[in-house]
C-alpha positions as a printed NumPy array, in Angstrom:
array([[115.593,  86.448,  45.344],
       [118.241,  83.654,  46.654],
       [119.42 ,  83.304,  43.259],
       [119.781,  87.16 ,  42.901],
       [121.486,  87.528,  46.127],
       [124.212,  84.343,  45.077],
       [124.777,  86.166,  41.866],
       [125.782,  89.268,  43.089],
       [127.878,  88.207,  46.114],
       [130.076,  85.675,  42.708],
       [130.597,  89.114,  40.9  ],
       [131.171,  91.226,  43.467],
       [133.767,  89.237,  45.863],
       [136.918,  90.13 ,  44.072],
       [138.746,  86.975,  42.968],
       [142.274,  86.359,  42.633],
       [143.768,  88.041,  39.728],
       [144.904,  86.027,  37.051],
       [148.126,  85.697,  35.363],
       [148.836,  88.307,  32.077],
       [151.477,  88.931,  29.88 ],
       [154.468,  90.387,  31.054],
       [155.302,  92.899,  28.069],
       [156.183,  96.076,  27.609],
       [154.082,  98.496,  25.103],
       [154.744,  98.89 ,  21.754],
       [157.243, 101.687,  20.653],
       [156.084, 102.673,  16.93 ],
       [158.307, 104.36 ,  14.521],
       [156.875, 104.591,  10.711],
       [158.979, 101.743,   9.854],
       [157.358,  99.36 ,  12.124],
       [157.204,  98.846,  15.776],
       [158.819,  96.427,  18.569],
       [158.425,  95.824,  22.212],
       [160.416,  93.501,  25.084],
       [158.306,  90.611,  26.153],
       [158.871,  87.61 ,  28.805],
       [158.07 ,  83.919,  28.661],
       [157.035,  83.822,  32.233],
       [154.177,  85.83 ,  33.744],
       [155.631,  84.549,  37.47 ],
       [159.384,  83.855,  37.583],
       [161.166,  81.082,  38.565],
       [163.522,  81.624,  41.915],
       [165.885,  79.581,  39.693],
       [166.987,  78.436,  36.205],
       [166.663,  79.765,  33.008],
       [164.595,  83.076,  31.731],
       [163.579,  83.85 ,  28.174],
       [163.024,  87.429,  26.992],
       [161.944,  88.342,  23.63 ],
       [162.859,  91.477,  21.379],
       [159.64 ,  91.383,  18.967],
       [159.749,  93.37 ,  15.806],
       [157.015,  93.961,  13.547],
       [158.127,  95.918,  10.151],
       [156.033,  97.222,   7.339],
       [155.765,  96.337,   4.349],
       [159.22 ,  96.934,   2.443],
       [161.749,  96.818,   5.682],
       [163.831,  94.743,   7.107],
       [166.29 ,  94.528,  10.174],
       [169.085,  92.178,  10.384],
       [171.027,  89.129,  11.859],
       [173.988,  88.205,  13.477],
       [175.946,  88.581,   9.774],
       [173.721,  90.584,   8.251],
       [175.229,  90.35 ,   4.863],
       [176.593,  93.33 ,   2.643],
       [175.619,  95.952,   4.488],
       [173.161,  96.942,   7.667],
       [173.967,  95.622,  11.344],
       [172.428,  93.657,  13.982],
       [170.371,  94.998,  16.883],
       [172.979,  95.345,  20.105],
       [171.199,  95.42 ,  23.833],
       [172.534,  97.213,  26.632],
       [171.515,  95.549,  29.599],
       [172.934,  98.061,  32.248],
       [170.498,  98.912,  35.45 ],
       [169.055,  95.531,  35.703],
       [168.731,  93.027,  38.122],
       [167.625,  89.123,  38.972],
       [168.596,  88.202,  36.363],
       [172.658,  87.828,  34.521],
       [174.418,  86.581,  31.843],
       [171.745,  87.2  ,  28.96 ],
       [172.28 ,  86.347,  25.505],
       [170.73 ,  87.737,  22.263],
       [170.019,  84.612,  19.816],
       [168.99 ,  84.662,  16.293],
       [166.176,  82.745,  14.648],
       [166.554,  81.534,  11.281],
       [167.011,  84.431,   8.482],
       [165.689,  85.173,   4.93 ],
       [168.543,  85.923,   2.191],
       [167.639,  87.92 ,  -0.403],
       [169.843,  90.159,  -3.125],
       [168.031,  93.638,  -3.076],
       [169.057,  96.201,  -6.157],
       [172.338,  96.732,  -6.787],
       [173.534,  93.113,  -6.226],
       [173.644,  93.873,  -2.439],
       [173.   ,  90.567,  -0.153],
       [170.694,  91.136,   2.756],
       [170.931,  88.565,   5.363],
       [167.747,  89.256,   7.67 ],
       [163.911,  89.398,   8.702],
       [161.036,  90.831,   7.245],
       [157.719,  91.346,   8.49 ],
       [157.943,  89.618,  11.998],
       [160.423,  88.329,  14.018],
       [161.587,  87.317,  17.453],
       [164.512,  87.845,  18.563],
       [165.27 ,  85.425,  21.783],
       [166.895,  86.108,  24.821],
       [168.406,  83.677,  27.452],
       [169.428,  84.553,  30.605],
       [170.697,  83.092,  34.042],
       [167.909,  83.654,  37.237],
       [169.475,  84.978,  40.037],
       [167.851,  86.14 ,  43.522],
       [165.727,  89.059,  43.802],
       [163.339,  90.578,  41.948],
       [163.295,  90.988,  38.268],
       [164.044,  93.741,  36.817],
       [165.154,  94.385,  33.086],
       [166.099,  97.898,  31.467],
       [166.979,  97.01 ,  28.174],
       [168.567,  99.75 ,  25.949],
       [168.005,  98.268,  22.348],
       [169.886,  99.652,  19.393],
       [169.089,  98.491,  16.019],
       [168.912,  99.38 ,  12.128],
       [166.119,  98.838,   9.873],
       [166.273,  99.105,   6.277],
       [164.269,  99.497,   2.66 ],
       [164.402, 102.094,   0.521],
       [166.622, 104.219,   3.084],
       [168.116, 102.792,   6.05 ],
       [167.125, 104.132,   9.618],
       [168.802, 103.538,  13.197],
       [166.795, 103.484,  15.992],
       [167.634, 103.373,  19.73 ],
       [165.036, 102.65 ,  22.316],
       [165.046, 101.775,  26.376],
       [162.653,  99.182,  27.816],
       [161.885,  98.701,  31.094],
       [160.129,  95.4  ,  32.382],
       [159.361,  93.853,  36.065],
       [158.531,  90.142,  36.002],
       [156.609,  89.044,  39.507],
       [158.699,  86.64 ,  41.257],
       [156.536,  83.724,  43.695],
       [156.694,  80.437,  45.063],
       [155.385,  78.747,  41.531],
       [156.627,  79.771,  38.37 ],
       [153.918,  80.624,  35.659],
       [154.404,  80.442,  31.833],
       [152.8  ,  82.431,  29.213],
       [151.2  ,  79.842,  26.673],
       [150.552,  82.801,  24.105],
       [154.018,  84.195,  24.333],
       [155.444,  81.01 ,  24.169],
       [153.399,  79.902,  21.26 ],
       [154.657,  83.301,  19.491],
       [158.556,  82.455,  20.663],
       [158.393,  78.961,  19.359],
       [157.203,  80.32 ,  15.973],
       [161.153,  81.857,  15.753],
       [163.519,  79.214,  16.963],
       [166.948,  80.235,  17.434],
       [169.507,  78.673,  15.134],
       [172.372,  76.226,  16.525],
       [175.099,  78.614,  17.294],
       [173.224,  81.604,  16.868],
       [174.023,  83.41 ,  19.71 ],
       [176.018,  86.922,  20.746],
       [176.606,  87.104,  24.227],
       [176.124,  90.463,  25.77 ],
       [176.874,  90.789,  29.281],
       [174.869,  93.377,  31.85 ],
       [176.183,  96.746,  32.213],
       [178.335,  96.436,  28.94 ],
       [178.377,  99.262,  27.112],
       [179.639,  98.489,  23.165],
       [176.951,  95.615,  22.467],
       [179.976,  93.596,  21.658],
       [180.249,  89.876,  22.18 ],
       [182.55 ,  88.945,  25.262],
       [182.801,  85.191,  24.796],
       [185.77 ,  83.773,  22.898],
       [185.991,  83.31 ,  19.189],
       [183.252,  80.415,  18.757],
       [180.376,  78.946,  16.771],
       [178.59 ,  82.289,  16.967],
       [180.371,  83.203,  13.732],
       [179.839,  79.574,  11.16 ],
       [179.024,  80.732,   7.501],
       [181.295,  84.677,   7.567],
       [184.049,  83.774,   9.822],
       [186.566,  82.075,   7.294],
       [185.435,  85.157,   4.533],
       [186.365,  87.713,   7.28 ],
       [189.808,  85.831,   7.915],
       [190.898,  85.561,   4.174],
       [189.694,  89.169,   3.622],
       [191.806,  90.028,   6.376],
       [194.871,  87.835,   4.97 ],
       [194.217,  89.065,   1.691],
       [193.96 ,  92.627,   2.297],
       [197.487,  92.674,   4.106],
       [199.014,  91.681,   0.899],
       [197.609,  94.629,  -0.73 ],
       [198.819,  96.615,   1.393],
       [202.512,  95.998,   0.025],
       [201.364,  97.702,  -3.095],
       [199.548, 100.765,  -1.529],
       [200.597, 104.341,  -1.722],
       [201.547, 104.75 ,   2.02 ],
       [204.323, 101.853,   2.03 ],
       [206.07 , 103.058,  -1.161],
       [208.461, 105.513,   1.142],
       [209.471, 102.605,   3.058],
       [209.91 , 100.589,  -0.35 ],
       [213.024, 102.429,  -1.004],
       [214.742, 101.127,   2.435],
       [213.61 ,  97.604,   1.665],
       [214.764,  98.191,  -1.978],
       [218.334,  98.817,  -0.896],
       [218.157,  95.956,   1.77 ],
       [217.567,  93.251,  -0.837],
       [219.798,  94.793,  -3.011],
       [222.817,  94.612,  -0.465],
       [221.726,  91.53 ,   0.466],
       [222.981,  89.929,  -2.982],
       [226.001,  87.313,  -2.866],
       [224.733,  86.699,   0.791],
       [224.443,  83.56 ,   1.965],
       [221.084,  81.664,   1.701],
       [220.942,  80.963,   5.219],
       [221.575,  84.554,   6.105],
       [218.747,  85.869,   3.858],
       [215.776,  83.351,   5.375],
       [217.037,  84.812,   8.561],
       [216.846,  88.039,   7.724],
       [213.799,  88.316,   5.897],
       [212.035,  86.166,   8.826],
       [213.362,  88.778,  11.253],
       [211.521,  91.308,   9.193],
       [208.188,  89.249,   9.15 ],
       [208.663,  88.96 ,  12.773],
       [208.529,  92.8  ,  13.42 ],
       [205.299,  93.114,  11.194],
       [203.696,  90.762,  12.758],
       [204.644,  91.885,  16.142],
       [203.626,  95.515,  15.238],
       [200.591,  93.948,  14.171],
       [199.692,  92.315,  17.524],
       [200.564,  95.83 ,  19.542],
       [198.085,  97.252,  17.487],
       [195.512,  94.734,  17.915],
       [196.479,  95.62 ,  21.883],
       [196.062,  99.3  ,  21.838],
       [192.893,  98.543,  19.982],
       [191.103,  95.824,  22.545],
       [192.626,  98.286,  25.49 ],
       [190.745, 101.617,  23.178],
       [187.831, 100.006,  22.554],
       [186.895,  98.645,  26.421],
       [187.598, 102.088,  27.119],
       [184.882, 103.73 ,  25.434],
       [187.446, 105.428,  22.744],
       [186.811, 105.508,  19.117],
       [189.134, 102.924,  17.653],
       [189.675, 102.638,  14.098],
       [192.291, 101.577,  11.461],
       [195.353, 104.429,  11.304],
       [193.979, 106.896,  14.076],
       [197.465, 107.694,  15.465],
       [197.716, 109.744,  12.317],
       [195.077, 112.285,  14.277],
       [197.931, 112.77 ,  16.587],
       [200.527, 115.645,  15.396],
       [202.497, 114.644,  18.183],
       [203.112, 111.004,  16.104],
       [203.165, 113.278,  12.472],
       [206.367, 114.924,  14.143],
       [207.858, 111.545,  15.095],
       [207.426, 110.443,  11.943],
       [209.069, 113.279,  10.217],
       [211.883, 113.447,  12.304],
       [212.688, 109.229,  11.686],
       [212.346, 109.748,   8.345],
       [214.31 , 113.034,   7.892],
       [217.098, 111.361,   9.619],
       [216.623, 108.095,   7.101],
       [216.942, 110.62 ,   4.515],
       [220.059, 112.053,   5.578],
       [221.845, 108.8  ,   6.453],
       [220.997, 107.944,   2.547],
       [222.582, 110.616,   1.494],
       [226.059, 110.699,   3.537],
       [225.83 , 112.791,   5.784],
       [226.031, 110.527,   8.589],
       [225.721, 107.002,   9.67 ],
       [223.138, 105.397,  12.249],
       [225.206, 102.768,  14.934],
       [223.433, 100.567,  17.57 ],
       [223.923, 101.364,  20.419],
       [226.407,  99.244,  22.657],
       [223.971,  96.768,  24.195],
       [222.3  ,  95.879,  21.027],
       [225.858,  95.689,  19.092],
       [226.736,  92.936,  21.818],
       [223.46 ,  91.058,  20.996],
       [224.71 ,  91.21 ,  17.662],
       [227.971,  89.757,  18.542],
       [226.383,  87.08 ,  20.042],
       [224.187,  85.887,  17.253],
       [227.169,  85.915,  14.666],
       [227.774,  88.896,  13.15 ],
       [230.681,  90.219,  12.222],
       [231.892,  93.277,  14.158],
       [231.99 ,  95.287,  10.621],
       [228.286,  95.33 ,  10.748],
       [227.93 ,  98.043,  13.516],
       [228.018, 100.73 ,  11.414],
       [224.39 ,  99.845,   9.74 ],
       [222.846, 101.534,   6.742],
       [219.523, 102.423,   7.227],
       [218.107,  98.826,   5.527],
       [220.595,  97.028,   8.101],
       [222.013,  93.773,   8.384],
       [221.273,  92.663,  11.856],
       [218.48 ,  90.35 ,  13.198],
       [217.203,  94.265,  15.535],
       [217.559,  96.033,  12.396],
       [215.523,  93.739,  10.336],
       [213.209,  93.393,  12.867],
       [213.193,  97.472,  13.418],
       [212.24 ,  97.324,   9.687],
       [209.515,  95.172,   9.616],
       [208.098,  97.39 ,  12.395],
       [208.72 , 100.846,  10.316],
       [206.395,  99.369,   7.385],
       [203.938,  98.585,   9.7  ],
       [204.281, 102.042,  11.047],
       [203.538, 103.54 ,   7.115],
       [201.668, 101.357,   6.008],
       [198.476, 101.806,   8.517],
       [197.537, 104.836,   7.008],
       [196.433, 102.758,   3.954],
       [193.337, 100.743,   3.985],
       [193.351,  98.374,   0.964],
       [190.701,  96.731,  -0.425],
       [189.305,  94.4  ,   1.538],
       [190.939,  95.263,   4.798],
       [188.801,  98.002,   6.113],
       [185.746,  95.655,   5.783],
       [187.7  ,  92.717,   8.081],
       [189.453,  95.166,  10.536],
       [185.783,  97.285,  11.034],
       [184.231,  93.309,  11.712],
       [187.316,  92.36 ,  13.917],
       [186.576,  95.906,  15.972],
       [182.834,  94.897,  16.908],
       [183.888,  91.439,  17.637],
       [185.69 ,  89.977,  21.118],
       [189.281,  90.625,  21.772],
       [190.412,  86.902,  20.277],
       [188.788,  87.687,  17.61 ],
       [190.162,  91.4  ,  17.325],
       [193.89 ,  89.597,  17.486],
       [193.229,  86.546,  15.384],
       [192.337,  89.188,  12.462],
       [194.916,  91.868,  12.831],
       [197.695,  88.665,  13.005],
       [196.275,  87.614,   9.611],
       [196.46 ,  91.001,   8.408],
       [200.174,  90.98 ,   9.341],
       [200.652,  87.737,   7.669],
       [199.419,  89.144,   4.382],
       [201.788,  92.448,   4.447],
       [204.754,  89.946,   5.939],
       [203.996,  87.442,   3.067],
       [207.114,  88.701,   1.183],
       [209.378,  87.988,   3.487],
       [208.128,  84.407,   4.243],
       [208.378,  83.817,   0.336],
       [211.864,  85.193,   0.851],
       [212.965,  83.255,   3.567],
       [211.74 ,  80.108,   1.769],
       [213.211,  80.674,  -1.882],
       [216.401,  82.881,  -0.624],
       [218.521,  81.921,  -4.127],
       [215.569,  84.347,  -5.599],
       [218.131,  87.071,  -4.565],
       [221.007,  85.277,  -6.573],
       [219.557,  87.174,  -9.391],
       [219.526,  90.38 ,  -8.701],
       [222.738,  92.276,  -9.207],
       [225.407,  92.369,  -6.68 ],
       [226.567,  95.279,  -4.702],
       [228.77 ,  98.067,  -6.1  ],
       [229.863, 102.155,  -6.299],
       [226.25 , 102.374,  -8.42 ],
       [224.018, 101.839,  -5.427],
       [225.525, 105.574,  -3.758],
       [223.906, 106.983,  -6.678],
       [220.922, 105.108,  -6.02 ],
       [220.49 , 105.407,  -2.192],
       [220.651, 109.183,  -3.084],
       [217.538, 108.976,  -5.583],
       [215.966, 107.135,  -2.672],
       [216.739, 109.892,   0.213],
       [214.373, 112.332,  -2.441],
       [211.611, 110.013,  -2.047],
       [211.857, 109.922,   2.05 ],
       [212.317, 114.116,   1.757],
       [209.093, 113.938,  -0.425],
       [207.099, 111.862,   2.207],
       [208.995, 113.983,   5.164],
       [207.12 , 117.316,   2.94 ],
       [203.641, 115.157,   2.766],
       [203.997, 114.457,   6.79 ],
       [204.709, 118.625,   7.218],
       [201.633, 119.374,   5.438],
       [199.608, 117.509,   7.389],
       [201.144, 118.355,  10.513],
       [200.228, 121.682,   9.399],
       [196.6  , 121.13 ,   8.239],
       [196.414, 119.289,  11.757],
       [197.62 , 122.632,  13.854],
       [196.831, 125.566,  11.457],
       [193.915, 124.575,  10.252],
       [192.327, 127.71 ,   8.812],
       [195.725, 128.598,   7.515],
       [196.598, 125.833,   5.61 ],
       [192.798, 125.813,   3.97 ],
       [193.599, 129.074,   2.706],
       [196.535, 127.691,   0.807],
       [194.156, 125.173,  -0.124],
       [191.663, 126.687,  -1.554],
       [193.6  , 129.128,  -3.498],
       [195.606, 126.412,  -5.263],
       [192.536, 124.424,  -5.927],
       [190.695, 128.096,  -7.357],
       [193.998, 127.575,  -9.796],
       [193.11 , 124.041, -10.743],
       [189.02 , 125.305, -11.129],
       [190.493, 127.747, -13.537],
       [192.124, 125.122, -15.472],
       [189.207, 122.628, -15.401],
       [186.194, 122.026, -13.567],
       [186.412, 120.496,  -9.572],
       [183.817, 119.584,  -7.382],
       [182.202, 121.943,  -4.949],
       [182.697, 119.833,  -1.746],
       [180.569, 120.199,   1.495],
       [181.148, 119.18 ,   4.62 ],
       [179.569, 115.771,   6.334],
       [176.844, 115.964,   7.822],
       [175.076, 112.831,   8.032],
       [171.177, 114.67 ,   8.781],
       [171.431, 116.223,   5.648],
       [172.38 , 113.337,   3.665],
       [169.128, 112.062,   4.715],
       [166.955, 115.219,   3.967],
       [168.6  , 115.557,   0.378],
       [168.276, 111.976,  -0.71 ],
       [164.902, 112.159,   0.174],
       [164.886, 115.294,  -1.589],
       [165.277, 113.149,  -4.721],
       [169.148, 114.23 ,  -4.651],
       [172.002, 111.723,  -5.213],
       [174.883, 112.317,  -2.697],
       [178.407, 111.072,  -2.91 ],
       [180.43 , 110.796,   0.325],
       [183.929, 110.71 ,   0.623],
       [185.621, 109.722,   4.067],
       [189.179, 111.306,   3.864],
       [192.186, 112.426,   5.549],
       [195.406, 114.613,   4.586],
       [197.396, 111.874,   6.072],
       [195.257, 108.825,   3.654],
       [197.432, 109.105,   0.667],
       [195.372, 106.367,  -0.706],
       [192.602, 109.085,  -0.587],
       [194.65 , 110.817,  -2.566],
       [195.789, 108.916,  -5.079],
       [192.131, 107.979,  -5.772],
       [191.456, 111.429,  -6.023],
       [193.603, 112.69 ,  -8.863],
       [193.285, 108.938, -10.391],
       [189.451, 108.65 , -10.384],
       [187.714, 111.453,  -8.595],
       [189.297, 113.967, -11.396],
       [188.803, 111.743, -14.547],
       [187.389, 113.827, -16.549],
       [184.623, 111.475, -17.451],
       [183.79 , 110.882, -13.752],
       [183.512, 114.39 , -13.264],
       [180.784, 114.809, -16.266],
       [179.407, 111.966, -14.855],
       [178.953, 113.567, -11.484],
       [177.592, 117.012, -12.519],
       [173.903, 116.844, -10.586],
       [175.288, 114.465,  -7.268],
       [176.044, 116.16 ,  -3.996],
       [179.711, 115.778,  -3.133],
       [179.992, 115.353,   0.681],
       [183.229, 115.387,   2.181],
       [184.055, 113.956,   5.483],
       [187.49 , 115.029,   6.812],
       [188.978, 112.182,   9.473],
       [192.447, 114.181,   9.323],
       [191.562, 115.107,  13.138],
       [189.787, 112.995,  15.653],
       [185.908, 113.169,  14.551],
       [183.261, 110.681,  16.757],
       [180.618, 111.237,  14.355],
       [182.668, 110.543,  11.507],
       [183.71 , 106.975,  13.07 ],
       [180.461, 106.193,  14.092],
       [179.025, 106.625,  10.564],
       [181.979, 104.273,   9.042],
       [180.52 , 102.169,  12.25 ],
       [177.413, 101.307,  10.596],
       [178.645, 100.326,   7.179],
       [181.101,  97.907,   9.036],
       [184.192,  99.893,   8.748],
       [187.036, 100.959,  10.613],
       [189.663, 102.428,   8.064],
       [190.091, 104.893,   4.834],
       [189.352, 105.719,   1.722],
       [185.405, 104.973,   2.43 ],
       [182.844, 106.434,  -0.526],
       [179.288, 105.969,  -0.138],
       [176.879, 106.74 ,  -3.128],
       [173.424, 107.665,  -1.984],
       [170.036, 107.643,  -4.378],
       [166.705, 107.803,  -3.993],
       [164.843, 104.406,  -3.322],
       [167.582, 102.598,  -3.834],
       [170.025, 100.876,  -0.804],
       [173.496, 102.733,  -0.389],
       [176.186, 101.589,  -3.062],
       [179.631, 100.948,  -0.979],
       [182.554, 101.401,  -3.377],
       [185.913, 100.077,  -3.652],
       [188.708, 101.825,  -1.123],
       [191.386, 101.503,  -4.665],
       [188.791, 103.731,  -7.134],
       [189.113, 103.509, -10.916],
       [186.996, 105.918, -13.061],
       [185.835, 102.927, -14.317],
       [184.857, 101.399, -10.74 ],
       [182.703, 105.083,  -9.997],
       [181.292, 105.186, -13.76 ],
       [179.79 , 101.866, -12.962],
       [178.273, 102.731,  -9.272],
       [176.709, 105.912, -10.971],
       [175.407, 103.663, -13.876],
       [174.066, 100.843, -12.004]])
C-alpha cells in the first residue's frame, strides 16, 4: 500500500517542464513544405542566435542559392516586427549544380535543406516575425510568400537544442555565404558593401555589364545620336592630336557621369519602395516631350536655320581652357570641352531605352544588390558605351584618315537633320500612345488589319501572368514578349524576327502574350523581377514540363527557330 501511495504522489506532483523545440509548424504547399526553427530552446541574454529556414521539397523541386544560376532566385526574409534580437543574416549551405533541359544551370537544393540564420542578441524578449519569400522550381516554377512568427523563452541559463543542432550542422554554411538583411527592411536586399558574399558570379556580372555597354553603341536607340557624333569626328579631321584625346575624353566623361546619376536616381528609387528598372523615364511623357523638343531643335540647327551659342558664362570657361573665340558659335557636335561633355550625356540619354544583350541580365543583378554594387555596375556599363572614345583619345591620328572638312558636309548635315525629324516622329507617337491611348490603338490596329491582309500576324493578348500558368498547364506553349513603343530594339526585333515568315509558321499553335511597359506597370516589373531583369526587349517561351527558355534581347529568326526547336 506504501509502494502504491509513493507511486502515485511521483506521477501526480507535476514536475518541472522540460525543454522542447522552439519551431514553428510546418506550412505545406504541394511542392514541399518549410518552417522557422531556433537553435536554442532558452536564449542567451547575450551573444549570438541561430535561426533556421528548413525546407523540405518533393521529389522533382528545387529552391535556390545566393547565385542561383540561369534562372530562379533566392529566398529574401523580411524581418520587420521583431524584437531581441538585430542584425540577422541569411547564410547559404553548400549547393548542388546541375544543368536541367534546355542547357539551363541550376545552382541550388533539392530535397532538404537548411538555410542558417545569424543574428546579434539584444535585451528583451525574443520575438521573430519572419516574412519569407522564396521560389521553388521543377517542371513549372512557383513563388511562395509566407510569415512566421516565433517566441524563444529568455532565462538565467541558456539551453540548446541537441536535435536541432544536429539537423543545422548537417547544412554548414559556406565561407562567404552570407546576404545580410537587416530588420524592418523591406526589398530583401543586401545592405553591406560589395564583399565576399558574391565569389564565383561577381566578375561574370561585371564583364556582362562592361560588355553589354559596348553593345549598346550598335543598338537601334543610339543610331539618332550617331549622326551628331558622325559630324563631330568628321569636323574634327586636320585637328590636332592633342585636341582630339581631349575631346573624345570629354565625351567619355559625360557618359560616364550620366551613368553614375542614373545609378543615383536608381539607389534613391529603389530605397524608396519605387519600381526601378533600366529606361523607365521613357514612362514619363513629360521626358518624351523634352526629348522631342532637344532633338527638333538639333534638327533644325542641322539644317540652317539657326545656330545654338553658349551662353556667356560657359563661353568664358571656354576662353579659359584655350579655345579660340571663333568657337562660340557651336554646331550641334561642338568643339568645346561642355559641348563634348553635353554629348556624351545626350547618348546616354538615347541610348537607355535599349537593353543589349547582356546588359539587362547585369543591370536587373546590380538592382537587387547594395548601392556599391548598384554603382560599380552601371560605371562599367558606361565604360563599355564610352569605350570609343577612350580608343579615340588613345589612337587620335585614327582621325588623320578620314576626309577633311569641306562645302560637302552641308549636304550631309542635312541628310542627318531627316534622321533626328524621323526619331522626333518615333518620340510623337509614343507620346501619343502614352496620352491617347485608345486613340492611337485604333490607328494601330487598323494599319496592322492592313498588314493581316497582306500576310498573316499574330493575334496578341495581353499579360497576364495567372493565365500563363493555367495555359501551360493546359498543355499550351506561351510566348511572352515584354515591350514598349518607346523600345525600338523591340521593334526592330519585331519586323526582323518576330515577322520572319518562317518564325511565324513556326509559331502557329503558341500563345503570343504581350506585355506592354510603354506606361508604368508594377506587375510587369515584378515579373522581369524574377527572371533577374531590369530592362527591354525580354521574351520568355513557356512549355509544358519543361523550365522557361529566356531568349536573347537582339532576336534572329534563327535565335527563336532554335528556342521553339529545342
Amino acid at each position: 500500500m506504501k509502494r502504491i501511495l509513493f507511486l502515485f504522489l511521483v506521477f501526480a506532483v507535476p514536475l518541472p517542464p522540460l525543454a522542447s523545440a522552439v519551431t514553428t509548424s510546418w506550412q505545406i504547399n504541394p511542392q514541399g513544405q518549410l518552417r522557422l526553427i531556433s537553435s536554442y530552446d532558452v536564449a542567451p541574454s547575450s551573444g549570438p542566435l541561430l535561426f533556421g529556414l528548413h525546407f523540405k521539397m518533393k521529389p522533382g523541386w528545387h529552391t535556390y542559392y545566393k547565385d542561383p544560376g540561369d534562372a530562379g532566385y533566392p529566398p529574401k526574409i523580411i524581418w520587420e516586427g521583431s524584437r531581441g534580437f538585430k542584425n540577422p543574416e541569411l547564410l547559404f549551405p553548400e549547393p548542388i549544380r546541375t544543368r536541367l533541359p534546355g542547357n539551363v544551370l541550376m545552382i541550388g537544393y533539392e530535397k532538404e535543406v537548411v538555410y542558417p540564420i545569424r543574428a546579434e542578441r539584444t535585451s528583451g524578449p525574443v520575438h521573430a516575425v519572419a516574412k519569407v519569400s522564396y521560389l521553388t522550381c521543377g517542371e513549372t516554377c512557383v513563388p511562395y510568400t509566407y510569415t512566421f512568427m516565433l517566441d524563444v523563452p529568455s532565462g538565467p541559463t541558456a539551453q540548446k537544442d541537441p536535435e536541432i543542432i544536429a539537423l543545422m550542422s548537417s547544412f554548414p554554411a559556406v565561407a562567404g555565404g552570407e546576404s545580410r538583411q537587416t530588420v524592418g527592411r523591406h526589398d530583401g536586399s543586401p545592405t553591406g558593401a560589395l564583399g565576399d558574399d558574391r565569389h564565383v558570379g561577381l566578375w561574370g556580372i561585371l564583364l556582362l555589364a562592361f560588355v553589354g555597354g559596348i553593345l549598346l553603341n550598335v543598338m537601334p536607340c543610339v543610331l539618332p545620336v550617331l549622326s551628331i557624333k558622325l559630324l563631330g569626328l568628321l569636323q574634327q579631321g586636320g585637328q590636332s592630336r592633342f585636341r582630339i584625346a581631349r575631346d573624345a575624353l570629354a565625351s567619355a566623361a559625360g557618359i560616364l557621369v550620366s551613368f553614375l546619376a542614373l545609378a543615383g536616381a536608381a539607389v534613391i528609387a529603389k530605397a524608396a519602395g519605387k519600381a526601378v528598372g533600366w529606361g523607365i523615364q521613357f514612362q514619363e511623357p513629360l521626358f518624351i516631350v523634352f526629348l522631342i523638343v532637344i532633338l527638333t531643335l538639333f534638327a533644325l540647327n542641322l539644317w540652317g536655320f539657326f545656330e545654338i551659342r553658349l551662353p556667356l558664362l560657359f563661353s568664358r570657361l571656354q576662353l579659359q581652357l584655350g579655345s579660340d573665340t571663333k568657337e562660340h558659335q557651336v554646331a550641334p557636335l561642338g568643339q568645346s570641352l561642355l559641348e563634348h561633355f553635353s554629348g556624351g550625356l545626350f547618348t546616354t540619354l538615347m541610348a537607355t531605352p535599349c537593353s543589349a544583350p547582356f546588359l539587362g541580365t547585369a543591370i536587373g543583378f546590380a538592382l537587387t544588390q547594395s548601392a556599391g554594387f548598384i554603382f560599380l555596375i552601371f560605371l562599367l556599363a558606361g565604360a563599355g558605351l564610352a569605350l570609343p572614345y577612350f580608343v579615340l583619345a588613345a589612337f587620335p591620328a585614327a582621325l588623320h584618315f578620314l576626309p577633311r572638312p569641306g562645302s560637302w558636309m552641308l549636304q550631309l548635315r542635312k541628310v542627318l537633320g531627316f534622321f533626328l525629324a524621323a526619331t522626333v516622329l518615333w518620340l510623337a507617337f509614343i507620346l501619343s500612345w502614352q496620352i491617347a491611348p485608345s486613340f492611337t490603338r485604333g490607328l494601330t490596329q487598323r494599319s496592322t488589319s492592313l498588314l493581316r491582309w497582306v500576310r498573316p500576324l499574330y493575334n496578341w493578348i495581353p499579360f497576364n501572368e495567372q493565365k500563363i500558368d493555367r495555359l501551360v498547364a493546359a498543355g499550351q506553349w506561351v510566348f511572352v514578349d515584354v515591350t514598349a513603343e518607346w523600345c525600338l530594339t523591340c521593334k526592330v526585333n519585331e519586323k526582323v524576327a518576330l515577322e520572319n515568315p518562317q518564325v511565324l509558321r513556326a509559331m502557329e499553335g503558341v500563345v503570343m502574350m504581350r506585355a506592354d511597359w510603354t506606361r508604368q506597370d508594377p506587375e510587369i516589373s515584378r515579373y522581369m523581377a524574377k527572371f533577374g531583369r531590369a530592362g527591354i526587349p525580354f521574351y520568355v517561351l513557356y512549355r509544358p514540363d519543361r523550365p522557361p527558355v529566356i531568349l536573347s534581347e537582339f532576336l534572329t529568326p534563327q535565335k527563336v527557330l532554335n528556342a521553339l526547336r529545342s
